[in-house]
Coordinates of C-alpha atoms in Angstrom, one line a residue:
Chain A
M3 CA 3.8 25.8 31.2
N4 CA 0.9 28.3 31.6
L5 CA -2.5 27.0 30.7
D6 CA -5.6 29.2 30.9
I7 CA -8.7 28.1 32.9
A8 CA -10.5 26.8 29.8
D9 CA -7.6 24.6 28.8
L10 CA -7.2 23.3 32.4
G11 CA -11.0 22.5 32.3
A12 CA -10.5 20.7 29.0
L13 CA -7.6 18.7 30.5
W14 CA -9.6 17.8 33.5
L15 CA -12.6 16.7 31.4
T16 CA -10.4 14.6 29.1
L17 CA -8.8 12.8 32.1
R18 CA -12.2 12.2 33.6
L19 CA -13.5 10.9 30.3
A20 CA -10.5 8.6 29.8
A21 CA -10.7 7.2 33.4
V22 CA -14.5 6.6 33.2
T23 CA -14.2 5.0 29.8
T24 CA -11.3 2.7 30.9
A25 CA -13.1 1.6 34.0
L26 CA -16.4 0.8 32.1
L27 CA -14.5 -1.0 29.3
L28 CA -12.6 -3.1 31.8
V29 CA -15.9 -4.3 33.3
I30 CA -17.4 -4.9 29.8
G31 CA -14.2 -6.1 28.1
V32 CA -13.2 -8.9 30.5
P33 CA -16.4 -11.0 30.2
L34 CA -16.6 -10.2 26.5
A35 CA -13.1 -11.4 25.8
W36 CA -13.5 -14.4 28.0
K37 CA -16.7 -15.5 26.3
L38 CA -15.1 -14.9 22.9
S39 CA -11.9 -16.8 23.8
H40 CA -13.8 -20.1 24.2
W41 CA -16.9 -19.5 22.0
Q42 CA -17.0 -22.3 19.5
S43 CA -19.4 -20.7 17.0
R44 CA -19.1 -19.5 13.4
W45 CA -20.6 -16.2 14.7
R46 CA -17.4 -15.6 16.7
H47 CA -15.6 -14.2 13.7
A48 CA -18.5 -11.9 12.8
V49 CA -18.6 -10.5 16.4
E50 CA -14.8 -10.1 16.4
V51 CA -15.0 -8.1 13.2
I52 CA -17.7 -5.8 14.6
I53 CA -15.6 -5.2 17.7
T54 CA -12.6 -4.4 15.6
L55 CA -14.5 -2.0 13.3
P56 CA -13.7 1.2 15.3
L57 CA -10.0 0.5 14.6
V58 CA -10.5 1.0 10.9
L59 CA -13.6 3.1 10.5
P60 CA -13.0 6.9 10.2
P61 CA -14.0 8.3 13.6
T62 CA -16.4 10.7 11.9
V63 CA -18.4 7.7 10.5
L64 CA -18.8 6.2 13.9
G65 CA -19.6 9.6 15.3
F66 CA -22.2 10.3 12.7
Y67 CA -24.1 7.0 13.3
L68 CA -23.8 7.5 17.1
L69 CA -25.2 11.0 16.7
L70 CA -28.2 9.5 14.9
V71 CA -28.7 6.6 17.4
L72 CA -28.3 8.8 20.4
S73 CA -30.4 11.7 19.0
P74 CA -33.7 12.3 20.9
N75 CA -35.4 12.3 17.5
Y76 CA -35.0 8.6 17.2
A77 CA -36.2 5.7 19.4
P78 CA -33.0 4.5 21.1
G79 CA -31.8 8.0 21.9
S80 CA -35.2 9.1 23.3
W81 CA -35.5 6.0 25.5
L82 CA -32.0 6.5 26.8
A83 CA -32.5 10.2 27.4
E84 CA -35.7 9.4 29.3
A85 CA -34.1 6.7 31.3
L86 CA -31.0 8.9 32.2
G87 CA -33.1 12.1 32.6
Q88 CA -31.0 14.1 30.1
P89 CA -30.3 14.2 26.4
L90 CA -27.2 12.2 25.4
V91 CA -25.9 14.2 22.4
F92 CA -23.7 17.1 23.4
S93 CA -23.4 15.8 27.0
F94 CA -20.6 14.1 29.0
T95 CA -22.7 10.9 29.2
G96 CA -23.0 10.8 25.4
L97 CA -19.3 11.2 25.2
V98 CA -18.7 8.3 27.5
I99 CA -21.0 6.0 25.5
A100 CA -19.2 7.0 22.3
S101 CA -15.8 6.6 23.8
V102 CA -16.7 3.1 25.1
I103 CA -17.7 2.0 21.6
Y104 CA -14.8 3.8 20.0
S105 CA -12.1 2.3 22.3
L106 CA -13.7 -1.2 22.6
P107 CA -11.1 -2.9 20.4
F108 CA -8.2 -1.4 22.4
M109 CA -9.5 -3.1 25.5
V110 CA -10.8 -6.4 24.0
Q111 CA -8.0 -7.3 21.6
P112 CA -5.1 -7.6 24.1
L113 CA -7.4 -9.4 26.5
L114 CA -8.6 -11.8 23.8
V115 CA -5.0 -12.6 22.8
S116 CA -4.0 -13.3 26.4
F117 CA -7.1 -15.3 27.2
S118 CA -6.8 -17.4 24.1
Q119 CA -3.1 -18.0 24.8
H120 CA -3.6 -19.1 28.4
G121 CA -7.2 -20.0 28.4
G122 CA -7.4 -23.6 27.4
R123 CA -4.3 -24.7 29.3
L124 CA -4.9 -22.9 32.5
T125 CA -8.6 -23.2 32.8
S126 CA -8.4 -27.0 32.2
A127 CA -5.8 -27.2 34.9
A128 CA -8.1 -25.1 37.2
A129 CA -11.1 -27.4 36.4
A130 CA -8.9 -30.4 37.1
L131 CA -8.3 -29.0 40.6
G132 CA -12.0 -28.6 41.1
M133 CA -12.3 -24.9 40.4
P134 CA -15.7 -23.8 38.8
P135 CA -15.3 -21.7 35.6
L136 CA -15.9 -18.3 37.2
A137 CA -13.3 -19.0 39.9
A138 CA -10.9 -20.1 37.2
L139 CA -11.4 -16.8 35.4
L140 CA -11.0 -14.6 38.5
R141 CA -8.3 -16.6 40.3
V142 CA -6.3 -18.1 37.5
L143 CA -6.9 -16.4 34.1
L144 CA -7.0 -12.8 35.3
P145 CA -3.7 -13.0 37.3
A146 CA -2.1 -14.8 34.4
S147 CA -3.3 -12.0 32.1
R148 CA -2.2 -9.2 34.3
P149 CA 0.4 -7.8 31.8
A150 CA -2.3 -7.8 29.1
I151 CA -4.9 -6.1 31.3
I152 CA -2.4 -3.4 32.2
S153 CA -1.5 -2.9 28.6
A154 CA -5.2 -2.9 27.5
C155 CA -6.1 -0.3 30.1
A156 CA -3.1 1.9 29.1
L157 CA -4.0 1.7 25.4
T158 CA -7.7 2.5 26.1
F159 CA -6.8 5.4 28.4
A160 CA -4.3 6.8 25.9
H161 CA -6.6 6.3 22.9
T162 CA -9.5 8.1 24.7
L163 CA -7.1 11.0 25.5
G164 CA -6.6 11.5 21.8
E165 CA -10.2 11.2 20.6
F166 CA -11.2 13.9 18.2
G167 CA -13.6 13.0 15.4
V168 CA -16.1 11.1 17.5
V169 CA -16.1 13.8 20.2
L170 CA -16.6 16.6 17.7
M171 CA -19.5 14.8 16.0
I172 CA -21.4 13.8 19.1
G173 CA -20.3 16.3 21.7
G174 CA -19.3 19.4 20.0
A175 CA -17.1 21.7 22.1
I176 CA -19.1 22.8 25.1
P177 CA -16.5 24.0 27.7
G178 CA -16.7 22.0 30.9
E179 CA -19.1 19.5 29.3
T180 CA -17.7 18.1 26.1
Q181 CA -14.7 20.2 25.2
V182 CA -11.7 17.8 25.4
V183 CA -8.1 18.7 25.0
S184 CA -7.9 17.6 21.3
V185 CA -10.9 19.8 20.5
A186 CA -9.6 22.7 22.5
L187 CA -6.3 22.4 20.6
Y188 CA -8.1 22.4 17.3
Q189 CA -9.9 25.5 18.3
H190 CA -6.7 27.3 19.3
V191 CA -5.2 26.5 15.8
E192 CA -8.4 27.7 14.1
A193 CA -8.0 31.0 16.1
M194 CA -4.3 31.1 15.2
E195 CA -3.4 30.9 18.9
Y196 CA -0.3 28.8 18.2
G197 CA 1.3 29.3 21.6
A198 CA -1.7 27.8 23.4
A199 CA -1.9 25.0 20.8
H200 CA 1.8 24.2 21.3
R201 CA 1.3 23.9 25.1
L202 CA -1.7 21.6 24.8
A203 CA -0.1 19.4 22.1
L204 CA 3.1 19.1 24.1
L205 CA 1.1 18.2 27.2
L206 CA -0.7 15.4 25.3
V207 CA 2.6 14.0 24.0
V208 CA 4.1 14.0 27.4
V209 CA 1.1 12.6 29.2
T210 CA 0.6 9.7 26.7
T211 CA 4.3 8.9 26.5
A212 CA 4.5 8.8 30.3
L213 CA 1.4 6.6 30.4
L214 CA 2.7 4.1 27.9
L215 CA 6.1 3.9 29.7
L216 CA 4.3 3.4 33.0
A217 CA 2.2 0.6 31.5
R218 CA 5.3 -1.2 30.2
W219 CA 7.0 -0.9 33.5
L220 CA 3.9 -2.2 35.3
G221 CA 3.5 -5.0 32.8
R222 CA 7.0 -6.2 33.3
S223 CA 6.9 -6.0 37.1
A224 CA 3.7 -8.0 37.0
V225 CA 5.6 -10.8 35.4
V226 CA 8.6 -10.7 37.6
K227 CA 7.1 -10.3 41.0
D228 CA 9.0 -9.4 44.1
R229 CA 10.5 -12.4 45.8
D230 CA 9.5 -11.1 49.2
V231 CA 5.9 -12.2 49.0
P232 CA 4.3 -13.9 52.0
V233 CA 5.4 -17.5 51.7
M234 CA 3.0 -19.0 54.2
G235 CA 0.0 -18.6 51.8
A236 CA 0.5 -22.2 50.8
L237 CA 0.1 -23.3 54.3
G238 CA -3.1 -21.3 54.7
Chain B
M3 CA -35.2 -30.2 31.2
D4 CA -33.0 -33.2 31.4
L5 CA -30.0 -31.3 30.1
A6 CA -30.3 -28.6 32.8
L7 CA -30.5 -31.0 35.6
S8 CA -28.6 -33.9 34.1
F9 CA -25.3 -33.2 36.0
L10 CA -27.1 -34.0 39.2
R11 CA -28.1 -37.5 38.2
P12 CA -26.3 -40.3 40.0
A13 CA -25.5 -43.6 38.3
A14 CA -28.0 -45.3 40.5
R15 CA -30.7 -43.7 38.5
H16 CA -29.5 -45.7 35.6
G17 CA -29.1 -48.7 37.8
Y18 CA -25.4 -48.8 36.8
G19 CA -23.8 -48.8 40.2
E20 CA -26.0 -51.5 41.5
K21 CA -26.0 -53.6 38.3
T22 CA -22.2 -54.1 38.2
G23 CA -21.8 -54.0 42.0
T24 CA -18.7 -51.9 41.5
R25 CA -17.9 -48.9 43.8
G26 CA -14.7 -48.1 42.2
L27 CA -14.0 -46.7 38.7
A28 CA -15.9 -48.4 35.9
V29 CA -15.3 -47.6 32.3
E30 CA -17.5 -49.2 29.6
G31 CA -17.0 -48.7 25.9
L32 CA -15.3 -45.4 26.1
V33 CA -14.6 -44.0 22.7
T34 CA -12.6 -40.9 21.7
S35 CA -11.5 -39.8 18.2
L36 CA -8.3 -41.8 18.9
N37 CA -9.8 -45.2 19.5
T38 CA -12.9 -45.5 17.4
T39 CA -12.3 -49.2 16.7
T40 CA -11.0 -50.2 20.2
P41 CA -13.4 -48.9 22.9
W42 CA -11.8 -48.8 26.3
Q43 CA -13.0 -51.0 29.2
L44 CA -11.6 -50.6 32.7
A45 CA -12.6 -51.6 36.2
L46 CA -10.6 -50.5 39.1
P47 CA -11.2 -50.5 42.8
A48 CA -12.0 -47.2 44.7
R49 CA -8.6 -47.3 46.3
G50 CA -5.1 -48.3 45.3
T51 CA -2.3 -47.3 43.1
F52 CA -1.9 -48.4 39.5
G53 CA 0.9 -47.8 37.1
F54 CA 0.1 -46.8 33.5
S55 CA 2.6 -47.2 30.7
G56 CA 3.0 -47.8 27.0
P57 CA 4.8 -46.3 24.0
S58 CA 4.6 -42.5 23.4
G59 CA 1.6 -41.5 21.4
S60 CA -0.4 -44.7 22.2
G61 CA -3.2 -42.8 23.8
K62 CA -2.4 -42.7 27.5
S63 CA -3.0 -38.9 27.9
T64 CA -6.1 -39.1 25.8
L65 CA -7.6 -41.8 28.2
L66 CA -6.7 -39.7 31.2
A67 CA -8.3 -36.5 29.7
A68 CA -11.5 -38.5 28.8
L69 CA -11.8 -39.8 32.3
A70 CA -11.4 -36.3 33.6
G71 CA -14.1 -34.9 31.4
Q72 CA -11.6 -32.8 29.5
R73 CA -11.9 -34.4 26.1
A74 CA -14.9 -35.2 23.9
C75 CA -15.8 -38.9 24.2
S76 CA -18.8 -41.2 24.4
G77 CA -19.4 -44.3 26.6
R78 CA -19.9 -44.9 30.2
V79 CA -17.8 -43.8 33.1
S80 CA -18.8 -44.0 36.7
F81 CA -17.0 -43.7 40.0
A82 CA -18.3 -44.8 43.4
G83 CA -21.8 -45.0 42.1
M84 CA -21.7 -41.5 40.5
C85 CA -22.2 -41.3 36.8
W86 CA -19.5 -39.2 35.2
Q87 CA -20.2 -40.0 31.5
E88 CA -23.3 -41.5 29.8
G89 CA -23.2 -41.6 26.1
T90 CA -22.0 -38.2 24.9
W91 CA -23.2 -36.4 28.0
G92 CA -20.5 -35.8 30.6
L93 CA -20.3 -34.3 34.1
A94 CA -18.3 -31.1 34.1
A95 CA -14.7 -31.6 34.9
H96 CA -14.7 -29.5 38.1
Q97 CA -17.7 -31.5 39.5
R98 CA -15.9 -34.9 39.3
D99 CA -14.1 -36.0 42.4
L100 CA -10.9 -36.3 40.4
V101 CA -7.7 -34.5 39.8
L102 CA -5.7 -34.6 36.6
G103 CA -2.1 -33.7 36.1
F104 CA -0.7 -32.6 32.7
Q105 CA 2.7 -33.4 31.1
D106 CA 3.2 -29.6 30.5
V107 CA 2.6 -28.9 34.2
R108 CA 0.3 -25.9 33.7
L109 CA 1.2 -24.0 36.8
F110 CA -0.8 -20.8 37.2
A111 CA 1.2 -18.1 35.5
G112 CA 1.6 -14.7 37.2
Q113 CA 1.5 -16.3 40.6
T114 CA 4.0 -17.7 43.1
V115 CA 4.5 -21.3 44.0
A116 CA 2.7 -20.5 47.3
D117 CA -0.3 -19.0 45.5
N118 CA -0.6 -22.1 43.3
L119 CA -0.6 -24.4 46.3
A120 CA -2.9 -22.1 48.2
L121 CA -5.4 -22.3 45.4
A122 CA -5.2 -26.1 45.2
H123 CA -5.8 -26.2 49.0
R124 CA -8.8 -23.7 48.7
Y125 CA -10.6 -25.9 46.2
S126 CA -9.3 -29.2 47.7
R127 CA -11.8 -32.0 47.6
R128 CA -10.7 -33.1 51.1
R129 CA -8.6 -30.4 52.7
L130 CA -5.3 -31.6 54.2
A131 CA -4.3 -30.7 57.7
H132 CA -1.6 -28.0 58.1
E133 CA 0.9 -30.6 59.3
E134 CA 0.3 -32.8 56.3
R135 CA 0.8 -29.9 53.9
A136 CA 3.9 -28.7 55.7
G137 CA 5.3 -32.3 55.6
L138 CA 4.7 -32.6 51.9
I139 CA 6.3 -29.2 51.2
E140 CA 9.3 -30.4 53.2
A141 CA 9.5 -33.8 51.6
F142 CA 9.3 -32.4 48.1
G143 CA 11.9 -29.7 48.8
I144 CA 9.5 -26.9 47.9
A145 CA 10.0 -24.7 51.0
P146 CA 12.8 -22.6 49.4
L147 CA 10.7 -22.1 46.3
L148 CA 7.4 -20.9 47.9
G149 CA 8.0 -17.2 47.2
Q150 CA 9.2 -17.7 43.6
P151 CA 7.0 -16.8 40.6
V152 CA 6.3 -20.0 38.8
E153 CA 7.9 -18.6 35.6
Q154 CA 11.3 -18.8 37.4
L155 CA 11.2 -22.5 38.2
S156 CA 13.3 -25.1 36.4
G157 CA 11.6 -28.0 34.7
G158 CA 12.1 -30.4 37.6
E159 CA 11.1 -27.8 40.2
A160 CA 7.9 -27.0 38.2
Q161 CA 7.0 -30.7 38.0
R162 CA 7.5 -31.1 41.8
V163 CA 5.2 -28.1 42.4
A164 CA 2.6 -29.4 40.0
L165 CA 2.6 -32.8 41.6
L166 CA 2.3 -31.2 45.1
R167 CA -0.6 -29.1 43.8
Q168 CA -2.4 -32.3 42.8
L169 CA -1.7 -33.9 46.2
F170 CA -3.2 -30.8 47.9
S171 CA -6.3 -31.3 45.9
N172 CA -6.6 -34.8 47.5
A173 CA -9.3 -36.0 45.2
A174 CA -10.7 -39.6 45.3
V175 CA -9.4 -40.3 41.8
Q176 CA -5.9 -38.9 41.1
L177 CA -4.5 -39.2 37.5
Y178 CA -0.8 -38.4 37.0
D179 CA 0.7 -38.0 33.5
E180 CA 4.4 -38.5 33.6
P181 CA 4.6 -36.2 36.7
L182 CA 8.3 -36.7 37.5
S183 CA 9.9 -37.2 34.0
A184 CA 12.2 -34.2 34.4
V185 CA 13.2 -34.8 38.0
D186 CA 16.5 -36.3 38.9
R187 CA 16.1 -40.2 39.0
S188 CA 17.8 -40.8 42.2
Q189 CA 15.8 -38.0 43.9
V190 CA 12.6 -39.7 42.6
L191 CA 13.4 -43.2 43.6
R192 CA 15.1 -42.5 46.9
G193 CA 13.1 -39.5 48.2
L194 CA 9.8 -38.7 46.4
I195 CA 8.4 -42.1 45.8
P196 CA 8.6 -43.2 49.4
A197 CA 7.0 -39.9 50.4
L198 CA 4.2 -40.4 47.9
R199 CA 3.6 -44.0 49.1
A200 CA 3.5 -42.8 52.7
F201 CA 1.0 -40.0 51.7
W202 CA -1.4 -42.4 50.0
A203 CA -1.2 -44.8 52.9
R204 CA -2.5 -42.0 55.1
N205 CA -4.9 -40.5 52.5
P206 CA -6.2 -43.5 50.4
A207 CA -7.2 -42.7 46.8
L208 CA -7.4 -44.4 43.4
V209 CA -4.2 -43.3 41.8
I210 CA -3.2 -43.9 38.2
W211 CA 0.5 -43.1 37.7
T212 CA 1.6 -42.7 34.1
S213 CA 5.3 -43.1 33.4
H214 CA 7.8 -44.6 31.0
D215 CA 10.0 -45.5 33.9
F216 CA 9.2 -49.0 35.1
N217 CA 11.2 -48.5 38.3
E218 CA 8.9 -45.6 39.3
I219 CA 5.9 -47.8 38.6
Q220 CA 7.2 -50.8 40.3
L221 CA 7.9 -48.9 43.5
L222 CA 4.4 -47.4 43.6
A223 CA 2.1 -50.0 42.3
S224 CA 1.6 -53.8 42.3
H225 CA -0.5 -53.6 39.1
C226 CA -0.1 -51.7 35.9
L227 CA -2.3 -50.6 32.9
W228 CA -0.7 -50.9 29.4
M229 CA -1.7 -48.9 26.3
E230 CA -0.4 -49.8 22.9
E231 CA -1.8 -48.3 19.6
A232 CA -4.9 -47.0 21.4
A233 CA -5.7 -50.5 22.9
L234 CA -5.9 -50.6 26.7
R235 CA -4.8 -53.7 28.6
G236 CA -4.7 -54.4 32.3
P237 CA -4.4 -54.1 35.1
V238 CA -1.6 -56.7 34.9
A239 CA 0.6 -57.6 37.8
V240 CA 3.9 -55.7 38.0
R241 CA 5.6 -59.1 38.3
E242 CA 4.7 -59.7 34.6
L243 CA 6.7 -56.6 33.9
I244 CA 9.8 -58.4 35.1
G245 CA 9.2 -61.1 32.6
F246 CA 8.6 -58.4 30.0
Q247 CA 11.9 -56.7 30.9
A248 CA 13.8 -60.0 30.8
S249 CA 12.8 -60.7 27.2
G250 CA 11.9 -57.3 25.9
E251 CA 13.9 -54.5 24.2
S252 CA 14.8 -53.0 27.6
A253 CA 16.9 -56.1 28.3
E254 CA 19.7 -54.3 26.6
H255 CA 20.1 -52.1 29.7
S256 CA 20.3 -53.1 33.3
C257 CA 16.9 -53.3 35.0
C258 CA 15.5 -53.1 38.5
S259 CA 13.2 -55.7 40.1
R260 CA 10.6 -55.0 42.7
L261 CA 10.7 -57.1 45.9
E262 CA 8.6 -56.9 49.0
A263 CA 9.8 -57.5 52.5
R264 CA 8.6 -57.0 56.1
V265 CA 10.1 -54.3 58.3
E266 CA 11.8 -55.7 61.4
S267 CA 13.4 -52.7 62.8
C268 CA 15.0 -49.4 61.9
E269 CA 17.9 -48.2 63.9
A270 CA 20.7 -45.7 63.3
G271 CA 19.7 -45.4 59.6
L272 CA 19.9 -49.1 59.0
L273 CA 16.6 -50.8 58.1
T274 CA 16.3 -54.5 58.8
L275 CA 13.8 -56.4 56.6
S276 CA 12.8 -60.0 56.5
L277 CA 12.1 -61.9 53.3
G278 CA 11.0 -65.3 54.4
D279 CA 13.5 -66.3 57.0
V280 CA 16.3 -64.2 55.6
L281 CA 17.2 -60.9 57.1
L282 CA 18.0 -58.1 54.6
Y283 CA 19.6 -54.7 55.5
A284 CA 19.1 -51.3 53.8
D285 CA 20.8 -48.0 54.5
N286 CA 20.1 -44.6 52.9
V287 CA 16.5 -44.9 54.1
V288 CA 14.2 -41.8 53.6
G289 CA 10.8 -43.1 54.6
C290 CA 9.4 -43.6 58.1
H291 CA 8.8 -47.4 58.5
R292 CA 7.1 -49.2 61.3
P293 CA 7.9 -52.8 62.3
G294 CA 5.4 -55.2 60.6
D295 CA 4.9 -53.0 57.5
I296 CA 5.3 -54.7 54.1
V297 CA 7.4 -52.4 52.0
P298 CA 8.4 -52.7 48.3
F299 CA 11.9 -51.8 47.2
L300 CA 14.0 -52.1 44.0
L301 CA 17.0 -54.1 43.4
G302 CA 19.2 -53.3 40.4
S303 CA 20.2 -56.2 38.2
G304 CA 23.8 -54.9 38.0
D305 CA 24.1 -54.7 41.8
I306 CA 23.8 -58.4 42.4
S307 CA 26.6 -61.0 42.5
L308 CA 26.1 -64.7 42.6
S309 CA 28.1 -67.5 44.4
L310 CA 27.8 -71.2 44.5
E311 CA 28.4 -71.5 48.3
R312 CA 27.2 -69.4 51.2
P313 CA 29.9 -66.7 51.4
G314 CA 31.8 -66.1 54.6
L315 CA 31.8 -62.9 56.6
S316 CA 31.8 -60.0 54.1
S317 CA 31.2 -56.2 54.0
I318 CA 28.4 -57.0 51.7
L319 CA 25.5 -57.3 54.2
N320 CA 22.9 -59.1 52.2
C321 CA 22.9 -62.7 51.1
L322 CA 19.7 -64.2 49.7
P323 CA 19.4 -67.9 48.7
A324 CA 17.6 -68.0 45.4
E325 CA 16.6 -70.5 42.7
L326 CA 17.7 -69.8 39.1
L327 CA 14.5 -69.7 37.1
A328 CA 15.8 -68.6 33.7
M329 CA 18.8 -67.3 31.8
V330 CA 18.7 -64.9 28.8
P331 CA 21.8 -63.7 26.9
V332 CA 21.7 -59.9 26.6
A333 CA 24.1 -57.4 24.9
D334 CA 27.7 -56.7 25.9
G335 CA 28.6 -60.2 26.7
R336 CA 26.2 -60.3 29.7
V337 CA 23.6 -62.8 30.8
R338 CA 20.4 -61.9 32.5
L339 CA 19.3 -64.3 35.2
E340 CA 15.8 -64.6 36.6
L341 CA 16.0 -65.7 40.2
G342 CA 13.3 -66.6 42.6
A343 CA 13.2 -66.3 46.4
C344 CA 10.2 -66.7 48.7
G345 CA 7.8 -66.6 45.8
Q346 CA 9.2 -63.4 44.4
A347 CA 11.3 -63.0 41.2
F348 CA 14.2 -60.7 40.5
C349 CA 16.8 -60.2 37.8
A350 CA 20.6 -60.2 38.0
D351 CA 23.1 -59.5 35.3
I352 CA 26.4 -61.3 35.2
S353 CA 29.0 -61.8 32.5
R354 CA 29.1 -64.8 30.2
L355 CA 32.5 -65.7 31.6
S356 CA 31.0 -65.9 35.1
R357 CA 28.2 -68.1 33.9
E358 CA 30.8 -70.5 32.4
R359 CA 33.0 -70.5 35.4
L360 CA 30.0 -71.1 37.8
Q361 CA 28.5 -73.6 35.4
L362 CA 25.0 -72.2 36.2
E363 CA 22.0 -74.5 35.7
V364 CA 18.3 -73.6 35.8
G365 CA 16.6 -75.1 38.8
R366 CA 19.6 -75.0 41.1
R367 CA 19.9 -72.8 44.2
Y368 CA 22.6 -70.1 44.5
F369 CA 23.4 -67.2 46.8
A370 CA 22.7 -63.7 45.6
Q371 CA 24.7 -61.0 47.3
F372 CA 24.0 -57.3 47.3
K373 CA 25.1 -54.3 49.4
A374 CA 22.8 -52.5 51.8
G375 CA 23.0 -49.4 49.7
S376 CA 21.6 -51.1 46.6
L377 CA 18.0 -51.3 47.9
T378 CA 16.2 -48.3 46.6
G379 CA 12.8 -46.7 47.2
L380 CA 12.8 -47.2 51.0

């Protein structure tokens, strides 16, 4: 498969964006889902709805509002631009912020389901053995939720790979800075370069399929672990 | 301000520990959503094993969860002078010197048996020495399971691992909720219970052992708590359980009685015990017994035969002179006898035909015979 330099640049940018977004969302999503899973408040449902919004909103709506919020013409955007030393719209950083918000439900929902399922039972058992809440999260809840974490990361990564509307609204299509594969593909179609469009489309199909297969395999092997683990751990 | 620092306050600040003079577990007027009209009172010493029984759904698990700080409740709970519950305020569960077991075991998913035990050891209240842990793993038959993910364990294996995890925690107060209900009975009575008794002899703690199996309770404890329709009674002496069994619904089935005897010697797998001036013999012994130890054991009511005269030489090694205290007819043409020897009572089941042939009378002395293999829990 022959890809030209611009397409390879778009592919590299897309992978970088997906990796950074997934890593950031893992850091944000775990405490958020943990808090939500045992938050006894009537506001919980409101927060869950807000987190779920990107799933149902047209990406252009989200992109439009983000464009306004991150624009240097308005307060939040100008503060952030000043703090980060660069404008956020039409930049890679702006894309990352938009992707984090856009993919938030794909990270939080699987974690929330797993934490709610295991949470009460396992954290009470951990507390009964003298483990403080944070230790219970890190040493009990996260290992028990390993399949959910792998699946959440895979979904987030794959979803970010396929972003189009939000990217176009907030990032445009600056090669090497904001031009991701889906946007490059759109531009090829616009220019009636169907061969190049085919190559990029096929590449996305193959990469996302492989990713989801890998996540399934990792998720399953996380449940059925190898028998040859060190057995002396119990004896310290 | 009080809320932020309240978990630090000891009971002494309220004068509670001094006022009652108790250094053990004191529960006063504990109320949960289950027992709004029958507040629970309980006073137990800082060390010792207590059974806990009662019908299903009567509130046993609720009481244990409330003591552990894992269920909303109000009232007063303190242990060793430390306030755990005062009104609706409660010390966080992980800050209490207490370990609670659950009926549904709650092993840590996604981890191996070894990982589970290692975590319990890491957060142990009093870390056990390597030899002690290795001994427990051996006694509970966990060694071959150490590398297995907990999802692959059978029900009985999971229970044994969960129980071991609690022992590794080695808290001052240990609450067990039907911990061995899915484990083979003979393995429990002949192997695990003696190992547990030996462990708590070396590592004293206040143990509350919930079970529906009186044999388990009798072997572990001399006293028992009883919960019925959310009303807590006890501790009552286990001996009262024998009376309960002789007259209660369980009289339909054969029962076991707890007796205590002194260890004289243990040679070639045969344990010699003395009960008053009578020597008793037990084989199939698991535990490690030292001469002079007072050990409890169980005697099945169906394993005892009765004779009028002292029998001659027989392959049945044990012959215990006993007074007939009471007779109760039970199902299937049997009669349950309550016998007394050296201040201890035990039950024996015989047929009605035997009772007529022997012309048994309450108050007379007979000779109870039983084989060395019928003493369990040693």
